[in-house]
Coordinates of C-alpha atoms and ligand atoms in Angstrom, one line a residue:
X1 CA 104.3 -91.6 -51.5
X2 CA 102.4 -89.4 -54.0
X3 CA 103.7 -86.0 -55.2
X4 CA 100.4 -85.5 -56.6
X5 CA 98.3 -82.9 -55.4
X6 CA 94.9 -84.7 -56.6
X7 CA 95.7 -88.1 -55.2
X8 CA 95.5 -88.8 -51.2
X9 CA 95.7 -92.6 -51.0
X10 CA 96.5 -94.9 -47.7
X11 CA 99.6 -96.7 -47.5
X12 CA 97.6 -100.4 -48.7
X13 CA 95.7 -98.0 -52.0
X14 CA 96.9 -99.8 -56.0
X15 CA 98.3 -96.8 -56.8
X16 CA 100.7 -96.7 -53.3
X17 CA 101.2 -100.1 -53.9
X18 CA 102.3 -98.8 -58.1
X19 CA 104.4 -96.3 -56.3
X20 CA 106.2 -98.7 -53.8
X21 CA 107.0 -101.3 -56.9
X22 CA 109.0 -98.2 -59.3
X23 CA 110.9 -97.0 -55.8
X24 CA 112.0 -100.5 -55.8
X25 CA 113.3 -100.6 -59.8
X26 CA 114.9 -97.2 -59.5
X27 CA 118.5 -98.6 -58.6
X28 CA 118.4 -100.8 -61.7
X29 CA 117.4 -98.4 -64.4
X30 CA 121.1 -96.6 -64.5
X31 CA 120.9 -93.3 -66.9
X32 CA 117.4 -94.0 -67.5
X33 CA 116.3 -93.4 -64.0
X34 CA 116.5 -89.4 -64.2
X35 CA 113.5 -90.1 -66.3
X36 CA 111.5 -92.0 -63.7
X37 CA 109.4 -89.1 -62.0
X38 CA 107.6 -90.1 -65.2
X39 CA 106.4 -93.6 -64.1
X40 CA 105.1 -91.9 -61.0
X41 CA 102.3 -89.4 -62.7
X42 CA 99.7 -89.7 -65.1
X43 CA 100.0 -88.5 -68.1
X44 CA 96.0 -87.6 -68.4
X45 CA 93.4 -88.3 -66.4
X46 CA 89.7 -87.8 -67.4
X47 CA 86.6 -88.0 -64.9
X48 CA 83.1 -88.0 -66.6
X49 CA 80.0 -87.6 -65.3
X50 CA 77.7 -90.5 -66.6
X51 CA 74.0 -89.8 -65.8
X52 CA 71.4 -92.6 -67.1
X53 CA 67.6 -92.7 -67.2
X54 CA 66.5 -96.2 -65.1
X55 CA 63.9 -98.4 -66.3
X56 CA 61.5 -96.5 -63.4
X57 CA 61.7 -93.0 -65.3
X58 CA 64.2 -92.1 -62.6
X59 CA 68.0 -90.4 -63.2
X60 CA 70.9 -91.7 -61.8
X61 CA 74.2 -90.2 -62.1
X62 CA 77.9 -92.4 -62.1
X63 CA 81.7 -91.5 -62.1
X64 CA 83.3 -93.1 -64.9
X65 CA 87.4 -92.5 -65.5
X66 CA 89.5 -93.1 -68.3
X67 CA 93.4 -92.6 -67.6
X68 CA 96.0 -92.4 -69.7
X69 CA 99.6 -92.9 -67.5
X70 CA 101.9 -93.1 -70.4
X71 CA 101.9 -93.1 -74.0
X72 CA 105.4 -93.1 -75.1
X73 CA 105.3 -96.3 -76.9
X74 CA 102.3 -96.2 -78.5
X75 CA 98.5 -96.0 -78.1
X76 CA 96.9 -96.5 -74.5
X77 CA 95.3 -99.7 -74.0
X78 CA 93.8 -101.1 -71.3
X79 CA 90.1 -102.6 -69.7
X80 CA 86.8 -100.8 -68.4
X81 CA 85.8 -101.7 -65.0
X82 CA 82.5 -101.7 -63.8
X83 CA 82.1 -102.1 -59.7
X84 CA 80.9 -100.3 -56.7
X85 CA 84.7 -99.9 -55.5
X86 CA 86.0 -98.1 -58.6
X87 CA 88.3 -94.7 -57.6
X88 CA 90.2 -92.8 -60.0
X89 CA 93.0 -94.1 -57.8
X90 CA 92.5 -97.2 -58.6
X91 CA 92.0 -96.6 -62.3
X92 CA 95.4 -94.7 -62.0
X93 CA 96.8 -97.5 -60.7
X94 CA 95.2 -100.6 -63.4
X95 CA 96.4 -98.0 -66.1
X96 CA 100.4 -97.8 -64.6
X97 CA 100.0 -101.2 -64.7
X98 CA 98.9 -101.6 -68.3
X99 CA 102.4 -99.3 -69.1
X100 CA 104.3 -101.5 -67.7
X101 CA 102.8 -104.9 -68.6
X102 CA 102.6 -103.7 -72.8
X103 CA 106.3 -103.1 -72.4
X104 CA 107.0 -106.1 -70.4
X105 CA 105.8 -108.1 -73.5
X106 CA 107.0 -105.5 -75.7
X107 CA 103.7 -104.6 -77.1
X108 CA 103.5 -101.2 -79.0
X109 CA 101.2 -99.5 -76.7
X110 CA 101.2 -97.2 -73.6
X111 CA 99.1 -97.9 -71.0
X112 CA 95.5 -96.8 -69.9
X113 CA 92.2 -98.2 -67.6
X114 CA 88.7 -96.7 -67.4
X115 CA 85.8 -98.0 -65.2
X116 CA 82.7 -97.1 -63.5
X117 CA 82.0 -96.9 -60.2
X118 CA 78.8 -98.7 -60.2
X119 CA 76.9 -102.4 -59.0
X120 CA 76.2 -103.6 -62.2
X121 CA 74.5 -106.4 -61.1
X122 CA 71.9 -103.6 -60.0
X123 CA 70.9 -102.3 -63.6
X124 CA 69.1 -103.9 -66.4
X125 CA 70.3 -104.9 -69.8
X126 CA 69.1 -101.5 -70.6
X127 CA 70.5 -99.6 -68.5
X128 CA 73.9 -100.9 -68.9
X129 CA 73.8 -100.8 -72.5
X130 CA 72.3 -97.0 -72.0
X131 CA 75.2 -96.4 -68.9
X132 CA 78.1 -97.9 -71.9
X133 CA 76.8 -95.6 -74.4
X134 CA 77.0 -92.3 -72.0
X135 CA 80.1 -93.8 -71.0
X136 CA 82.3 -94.2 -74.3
X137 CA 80.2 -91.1 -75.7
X138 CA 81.9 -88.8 -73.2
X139 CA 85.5 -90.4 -73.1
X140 CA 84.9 -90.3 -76.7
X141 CA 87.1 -87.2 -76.9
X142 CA 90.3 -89.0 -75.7
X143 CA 89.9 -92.8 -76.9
X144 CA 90.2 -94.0 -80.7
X145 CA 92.0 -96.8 -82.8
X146 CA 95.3 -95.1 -82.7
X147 CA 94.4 -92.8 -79.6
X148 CA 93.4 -95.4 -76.7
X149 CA 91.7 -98.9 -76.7
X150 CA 89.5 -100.5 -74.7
X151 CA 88.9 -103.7 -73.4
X152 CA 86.9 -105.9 -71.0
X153 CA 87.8 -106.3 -67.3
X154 CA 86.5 -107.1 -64.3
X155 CA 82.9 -107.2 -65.2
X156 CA 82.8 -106.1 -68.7
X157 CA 82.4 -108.2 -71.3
X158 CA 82.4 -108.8 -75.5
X159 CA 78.8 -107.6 -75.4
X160 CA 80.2 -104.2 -73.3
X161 CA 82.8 -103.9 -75.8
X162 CA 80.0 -104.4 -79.1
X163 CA 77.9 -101.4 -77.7
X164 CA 81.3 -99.1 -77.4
X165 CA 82.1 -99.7 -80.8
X166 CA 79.4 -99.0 -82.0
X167 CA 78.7 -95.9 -79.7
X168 CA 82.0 -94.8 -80.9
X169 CA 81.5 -95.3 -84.5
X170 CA 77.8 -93.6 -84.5
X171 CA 79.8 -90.4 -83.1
X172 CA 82.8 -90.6 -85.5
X173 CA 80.3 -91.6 -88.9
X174 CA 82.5 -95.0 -89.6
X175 CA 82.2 -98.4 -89.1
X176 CA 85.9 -98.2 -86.6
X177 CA 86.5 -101.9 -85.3
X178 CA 89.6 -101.6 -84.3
X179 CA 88.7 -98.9 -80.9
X180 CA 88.0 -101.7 -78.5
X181 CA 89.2 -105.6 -78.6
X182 CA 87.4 -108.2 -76.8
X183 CA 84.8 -107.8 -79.5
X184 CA 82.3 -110.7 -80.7
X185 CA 83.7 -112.4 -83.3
X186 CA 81.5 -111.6 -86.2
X187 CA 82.0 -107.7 -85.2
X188 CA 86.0 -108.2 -85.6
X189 CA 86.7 -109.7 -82.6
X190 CA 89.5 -112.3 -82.2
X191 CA 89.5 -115.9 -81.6
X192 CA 90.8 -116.7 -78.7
X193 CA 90.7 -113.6 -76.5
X194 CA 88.0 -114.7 -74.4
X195 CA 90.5 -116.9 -72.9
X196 CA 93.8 -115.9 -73.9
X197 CA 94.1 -114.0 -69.9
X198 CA 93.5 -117.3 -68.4
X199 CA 95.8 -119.0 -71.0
X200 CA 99.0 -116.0 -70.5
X201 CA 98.5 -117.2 -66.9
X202 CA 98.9 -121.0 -67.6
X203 CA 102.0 -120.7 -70.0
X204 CA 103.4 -118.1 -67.5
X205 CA 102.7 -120.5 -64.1
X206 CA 103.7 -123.8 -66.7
X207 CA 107.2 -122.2 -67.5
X208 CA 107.5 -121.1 -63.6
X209 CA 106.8 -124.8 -62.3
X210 CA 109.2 -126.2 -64.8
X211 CA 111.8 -124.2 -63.4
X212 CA 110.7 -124.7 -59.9
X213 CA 110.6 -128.7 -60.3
X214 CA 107.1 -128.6 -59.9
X215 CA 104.9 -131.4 -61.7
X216 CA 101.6 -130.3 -62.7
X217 CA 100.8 -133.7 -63.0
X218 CA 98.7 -133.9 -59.8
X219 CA 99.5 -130.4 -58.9
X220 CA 97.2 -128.7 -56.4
X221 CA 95.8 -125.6 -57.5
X222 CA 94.1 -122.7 -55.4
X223 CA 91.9 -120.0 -57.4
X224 CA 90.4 -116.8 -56.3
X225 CA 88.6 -114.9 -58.4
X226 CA 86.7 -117.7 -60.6
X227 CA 85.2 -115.1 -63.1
X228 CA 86.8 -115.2 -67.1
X229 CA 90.7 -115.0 -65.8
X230 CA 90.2 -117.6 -62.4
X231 CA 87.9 -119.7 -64.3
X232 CA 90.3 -120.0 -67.6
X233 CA 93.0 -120.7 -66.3
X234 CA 91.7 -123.3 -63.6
X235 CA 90.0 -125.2 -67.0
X236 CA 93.9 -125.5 -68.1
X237 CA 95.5 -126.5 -64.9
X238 CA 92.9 -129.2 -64.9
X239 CA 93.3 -130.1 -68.5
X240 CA 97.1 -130.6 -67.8
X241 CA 96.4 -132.5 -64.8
X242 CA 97.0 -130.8 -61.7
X243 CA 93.6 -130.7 -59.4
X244 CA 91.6 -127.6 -58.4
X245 CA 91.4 -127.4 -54.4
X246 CA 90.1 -124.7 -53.6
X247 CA 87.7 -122.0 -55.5
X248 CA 86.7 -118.6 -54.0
X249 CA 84.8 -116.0 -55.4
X250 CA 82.3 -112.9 -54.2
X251 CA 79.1 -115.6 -53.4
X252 CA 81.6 -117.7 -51.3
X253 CA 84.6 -120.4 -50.8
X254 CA 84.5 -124.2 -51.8
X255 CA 87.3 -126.6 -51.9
X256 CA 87.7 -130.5 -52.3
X257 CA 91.1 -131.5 -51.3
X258 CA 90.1 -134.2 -54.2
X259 CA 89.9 -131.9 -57.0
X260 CA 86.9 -129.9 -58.1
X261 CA 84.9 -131.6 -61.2
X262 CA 85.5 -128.7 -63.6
X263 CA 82.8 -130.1 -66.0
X264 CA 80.0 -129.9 -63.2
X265 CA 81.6 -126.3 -61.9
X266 CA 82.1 -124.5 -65.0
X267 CA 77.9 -124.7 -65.3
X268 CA 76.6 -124.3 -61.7
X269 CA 78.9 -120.6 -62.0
X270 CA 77.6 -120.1 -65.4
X271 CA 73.8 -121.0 -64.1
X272 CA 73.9 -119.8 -60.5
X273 CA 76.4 -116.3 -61.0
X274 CA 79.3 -118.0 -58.4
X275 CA 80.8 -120.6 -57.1
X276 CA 78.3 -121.2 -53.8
X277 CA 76.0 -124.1 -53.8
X278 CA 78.1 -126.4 -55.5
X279 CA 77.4 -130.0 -54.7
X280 CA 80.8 -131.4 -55.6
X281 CA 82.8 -129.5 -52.9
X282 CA 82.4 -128.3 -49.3
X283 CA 81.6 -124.8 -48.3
X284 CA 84.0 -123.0 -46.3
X285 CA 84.7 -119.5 -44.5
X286 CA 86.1 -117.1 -46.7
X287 CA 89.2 -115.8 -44.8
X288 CA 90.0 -119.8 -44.3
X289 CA 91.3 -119.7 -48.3
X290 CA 94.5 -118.9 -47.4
X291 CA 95.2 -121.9 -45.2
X292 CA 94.5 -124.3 -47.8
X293 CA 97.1 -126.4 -48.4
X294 CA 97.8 -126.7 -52.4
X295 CA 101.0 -126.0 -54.7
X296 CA 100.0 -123.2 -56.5
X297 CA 97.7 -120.1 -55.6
X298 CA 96.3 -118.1 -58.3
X299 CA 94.2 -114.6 -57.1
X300 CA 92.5 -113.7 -60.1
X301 CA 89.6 -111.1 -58.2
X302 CA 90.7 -107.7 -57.2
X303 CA 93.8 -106.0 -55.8
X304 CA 95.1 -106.1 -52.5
X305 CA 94.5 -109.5 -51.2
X306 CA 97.3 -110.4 -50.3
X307 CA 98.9 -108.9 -47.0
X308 CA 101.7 -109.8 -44.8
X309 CA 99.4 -111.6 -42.7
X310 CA 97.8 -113.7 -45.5
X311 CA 101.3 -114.1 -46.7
X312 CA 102.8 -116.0 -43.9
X313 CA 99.9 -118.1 -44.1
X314 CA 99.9 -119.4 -47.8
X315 CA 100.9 -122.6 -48.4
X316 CA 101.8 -122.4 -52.3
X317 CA 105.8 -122.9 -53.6
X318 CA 103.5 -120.5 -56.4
X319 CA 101.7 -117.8 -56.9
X320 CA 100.6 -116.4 -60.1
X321 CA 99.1 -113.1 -59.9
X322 CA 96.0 -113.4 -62.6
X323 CA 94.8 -110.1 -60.8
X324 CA 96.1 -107.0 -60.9
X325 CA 97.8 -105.6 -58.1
X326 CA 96.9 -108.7 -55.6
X327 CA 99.7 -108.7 -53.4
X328 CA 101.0 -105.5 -51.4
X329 CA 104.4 -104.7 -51.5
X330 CA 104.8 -106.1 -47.4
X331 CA 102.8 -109.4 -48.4
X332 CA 105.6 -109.9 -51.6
X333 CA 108.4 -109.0 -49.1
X334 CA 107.4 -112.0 -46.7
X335 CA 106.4 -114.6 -49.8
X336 CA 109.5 -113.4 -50.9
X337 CA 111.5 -114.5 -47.7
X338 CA 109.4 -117.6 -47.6
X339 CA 110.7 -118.5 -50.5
X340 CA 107.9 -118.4 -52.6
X341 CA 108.2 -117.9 -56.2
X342 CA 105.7 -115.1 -57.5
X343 CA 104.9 -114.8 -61.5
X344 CA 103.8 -110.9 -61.0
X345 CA 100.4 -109.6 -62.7
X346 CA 102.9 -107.1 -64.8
X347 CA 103.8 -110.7 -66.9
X348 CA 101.5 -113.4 -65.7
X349 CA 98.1 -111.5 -66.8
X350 CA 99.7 -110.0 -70.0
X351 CA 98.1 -112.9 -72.4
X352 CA 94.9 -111.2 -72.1
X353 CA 96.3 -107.8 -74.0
X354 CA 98.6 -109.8 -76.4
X355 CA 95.9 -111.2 -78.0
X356 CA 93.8 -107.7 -77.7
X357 CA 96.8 -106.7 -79.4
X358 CA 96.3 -109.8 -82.4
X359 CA 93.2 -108.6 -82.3
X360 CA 93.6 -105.0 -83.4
X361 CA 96.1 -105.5 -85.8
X362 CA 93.3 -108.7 -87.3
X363 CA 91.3 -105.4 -87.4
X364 CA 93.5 -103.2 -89.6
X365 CA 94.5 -105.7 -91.9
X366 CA 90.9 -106.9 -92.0
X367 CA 92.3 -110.8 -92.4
X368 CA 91.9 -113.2 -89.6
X369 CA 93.7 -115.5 -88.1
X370 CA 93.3 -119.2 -86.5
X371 CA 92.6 -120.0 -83.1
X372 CA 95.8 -122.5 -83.2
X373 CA 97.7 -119.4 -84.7
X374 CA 96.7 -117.2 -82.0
X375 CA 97.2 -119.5 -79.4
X376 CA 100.8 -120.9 -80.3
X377 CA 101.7 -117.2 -81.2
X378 CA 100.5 -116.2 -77.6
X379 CA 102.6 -119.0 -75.9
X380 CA 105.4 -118.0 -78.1
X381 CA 105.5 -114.5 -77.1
X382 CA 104.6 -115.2 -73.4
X383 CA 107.4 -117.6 -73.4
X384 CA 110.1 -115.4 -74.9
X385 CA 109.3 -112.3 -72.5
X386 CA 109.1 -114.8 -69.5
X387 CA 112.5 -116.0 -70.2
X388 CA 114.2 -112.6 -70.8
X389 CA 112.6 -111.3 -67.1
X390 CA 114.1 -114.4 -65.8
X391 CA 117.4 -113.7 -66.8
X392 CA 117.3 -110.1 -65.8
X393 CA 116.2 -111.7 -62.5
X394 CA 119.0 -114.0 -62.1
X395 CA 121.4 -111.0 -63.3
X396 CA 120.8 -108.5 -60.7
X397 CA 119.5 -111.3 -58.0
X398 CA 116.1 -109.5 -57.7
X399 CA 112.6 -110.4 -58.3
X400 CA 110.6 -111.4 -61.0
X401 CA 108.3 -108.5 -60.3
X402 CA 111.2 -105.6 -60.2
X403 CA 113.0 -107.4 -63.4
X404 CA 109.7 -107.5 -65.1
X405 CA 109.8 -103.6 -64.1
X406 CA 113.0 -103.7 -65.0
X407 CA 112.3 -104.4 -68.7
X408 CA 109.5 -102.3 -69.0
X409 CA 111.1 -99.5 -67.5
X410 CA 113.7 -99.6 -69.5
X411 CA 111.9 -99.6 -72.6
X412 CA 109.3 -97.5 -71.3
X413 CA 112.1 -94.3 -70.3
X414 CA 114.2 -95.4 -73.6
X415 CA 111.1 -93.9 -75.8
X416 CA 110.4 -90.8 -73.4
X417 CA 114.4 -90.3 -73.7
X418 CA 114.6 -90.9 -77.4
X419 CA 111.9 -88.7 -78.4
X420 CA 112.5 -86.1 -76.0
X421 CA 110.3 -83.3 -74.1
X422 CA 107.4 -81.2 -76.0
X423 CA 108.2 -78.4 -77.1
Ligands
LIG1 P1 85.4 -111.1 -63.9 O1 84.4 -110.0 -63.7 O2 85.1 -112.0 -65.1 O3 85.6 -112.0 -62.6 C1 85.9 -111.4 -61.4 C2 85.8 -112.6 -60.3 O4 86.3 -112.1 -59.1 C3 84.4 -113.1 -60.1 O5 84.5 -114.5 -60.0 C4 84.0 -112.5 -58.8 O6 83.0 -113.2 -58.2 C5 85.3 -112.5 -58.1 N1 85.3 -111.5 -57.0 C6 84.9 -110.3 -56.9 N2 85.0 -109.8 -55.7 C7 85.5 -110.7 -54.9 C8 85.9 -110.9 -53.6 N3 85.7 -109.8 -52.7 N4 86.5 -112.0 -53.1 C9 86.6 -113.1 -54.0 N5 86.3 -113.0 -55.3 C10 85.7 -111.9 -55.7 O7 86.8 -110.3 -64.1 P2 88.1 -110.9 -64.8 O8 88.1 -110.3 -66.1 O9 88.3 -112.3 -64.6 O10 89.2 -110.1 -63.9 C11 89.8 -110.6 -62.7 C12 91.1 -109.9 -62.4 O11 92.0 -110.2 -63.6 C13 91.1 -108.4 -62.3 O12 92.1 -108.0 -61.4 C14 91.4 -107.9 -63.7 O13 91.9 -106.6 -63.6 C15 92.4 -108.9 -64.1 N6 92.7 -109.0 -65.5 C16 91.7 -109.3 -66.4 C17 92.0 -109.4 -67.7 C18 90.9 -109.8 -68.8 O14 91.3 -109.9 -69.9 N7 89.7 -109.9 -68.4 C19 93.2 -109.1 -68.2 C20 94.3 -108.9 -67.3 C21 93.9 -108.8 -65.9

């Protein structure tokens, strides 16, 4: 549980769930672990008040965040969130998680998350463009190109990301690209990011089924969450063969034991905002998802979906976390027991930031790269960290989550060690 005064979350909250995942790395950091009260506070935490003028002549105010849990390594980076859920203890949380997943794939970068708690579906293009512009304007004072970078998340996007840079560079007098990634590409953007979440989860879930004996040749594949990261990475399942069961997402469930047609899907969701209504599949209750009976389960929506009871129901020998923080720490201890093999978010979501990560340094040195150059250097990098968790796994006989911990920690405590306490 929390020693922090400001934070007063139940026992199922991210940032409980954050807490629960360092008690259990602890015994492996050795030395290191006198430093790990770190891992377990923010370093800075900002909310903002964000108040808009509506399209009616009205004012309405939101709570935006932007948190900052630990720059040791480098700049914080991490996505905006936009959603009526949106806590500063889940922002806490997303941001921990961004610490540990750029050190899992030894990026140079702390970790941070921002978001607003608001329905954006509610607002206008005008009023989310004015709500983005209030927004970065008054977390201008903590973010920058070598402070804190944005991203996109769950329902943010490149066009979000075009009206923070620019916000930001009215306010600072310079053109200053390289503040947010997930940029269009004409405004420095990278090739390849809008995907590369999806993809990190493909080459991440590829390597785990190799190991696992599991063909993806007429695999069956579960996906939850069917926005950019579900939707991505179900387009390269398919294109390597396996079948797509079962799709859920906030307008409903459908599954097709079959296989979804992904070239019919992919436009009713673009067309019709979700998955419901699609022809090519039967409708089905939501909670009934988790009975389905496929190979590989991929929650790529929100966190805590997955419980002890959902747990003992799942029918995957995989799960790759394309969320963050999907499963609670009870839910991973009885997928764990099942025998269930889980690629954590902490690695199997971390293609999403490498490439934010190609992106900003296409930014500085102002020369861009290939899509094939992006994508091969993405897999490269995926694979190499994926392997070097696995053997830490097999090591200490833990999980993949706590050795991918493990690694970050590690790297993570080695920089607040090396360069020591202010003043
Ligand atoms: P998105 O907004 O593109 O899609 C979110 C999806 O979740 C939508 O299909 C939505 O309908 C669905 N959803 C929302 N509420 C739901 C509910 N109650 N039940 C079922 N489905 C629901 O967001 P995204 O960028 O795809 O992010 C999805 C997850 O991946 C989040 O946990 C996010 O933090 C994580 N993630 C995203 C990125 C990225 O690059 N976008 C990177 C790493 C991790």
């Amino acid at each position: 549980m929390s020693t922090l005064s400001y934070v007063d979350e139940s026992p199922s909250s991210p940032w409980a769930t954050y807490l629960a995942q360092v008690d259990r790395v602890v015994p492996y950091l050795g030395p290191l672990a006198r430093w790990a009260e770190t891992l377990k506070r923010c370093k800075r935490a900002l909310i903002v008040d964000v108040p808009i003028e509506l399209d009616d002549g009205s004012v309405a105010h939101f709570e935006g965040f932007r948190v900052q849990h630990n720059l040791s390594r480098g700049p914080g980076k991490g996505g905006v969130r936009y959603h009526p859920d949106v806590t500063l203890e889940e922002v806490m949380a997303l941001a921990a998680w961004m610490s540990i997943k750029n050190a899992a794939v030894n990026l140079p970068y702390g970790g941070a998350k921002g978001g607003i708690r608001v329905e954006p579906k509610k607002l206008s293009t005008k009023e989310l463009e004015r709500l983005t512009r209030r927004y970065t304007s008054e977390i201008g004072i903590i973010i920058g190109p070598q402070q804190d970078i944005p991203a996109p998340d769950v329902n943010t996007n490149a066009q979000i990301m075009a009206w923070m840079m620019d916000t930001y560079s009215m306010n600072v007098g310079a053109t200053a690209t390289g503040v947010v990634t997930g940029k269009p590409i004409h405004l420095g953007g990278s090739l390849g990011r809008v995907k590369a979440t999806g993809r990190g989860v493909f080459v991440t879930g590829r390597e785990a089924a190799r190991r696992i004996n599991l063909n993806l040749q007429g695999a069956r594949v579960a996906v939850q969450g069917f926005g950019n990261v579900g939707s991505s990475a179900a387009e390269l399942f398919h294109g390597s063969g396996a079948k797509i069961v079962a799709a859920q997402d906030h307008t409903g469930t459908i599954a097709n034991p079959h296989g979804l047609d992904m070239a019919t899907l992919m436009p009713h969701v673009r067309e019709t905002g979700g998955v419901a209504g699609f022809a090519g599949a039967e409708s089905m209750d939501n909670e009934a998802f988790w009975d389905v009976e496929c190979d590989i389960l991929i929650p790529a929506a929100l966190e805590s979906q997955i419980d002890a009871a959902r747990a003992r129901r799942i029918k995957a020998r995989l799960v790759l976390e394309g969320a963050n923080g999907p499963t609670l720490p009870v839910g991973d201890d009885v997928l764990g027991d099942r025998g269930i093999l889980v690629v954590p978010d902490v690695i199997c979501n971390a293609g999403g930031v490498t490439v934010s990560y190609f992106e900003w340094v296409q930014d500085f040195s102002s020369f861009f790269w290939t899509e094939d150059e992006i994508n091969l250097r993405l897999d490269k990098i995926m694979v190499g960290a994926l392997r070097r968790i696995w053997d830490t796994a097999d090591q200490h006989k833990i999980s993949l989550r706590t050795a991918t911990f493990a690694v970050a920690c590690e790297r993570i405590l080695m920089a607040r060690q090396e360069r020591g306490l202010y003043p």
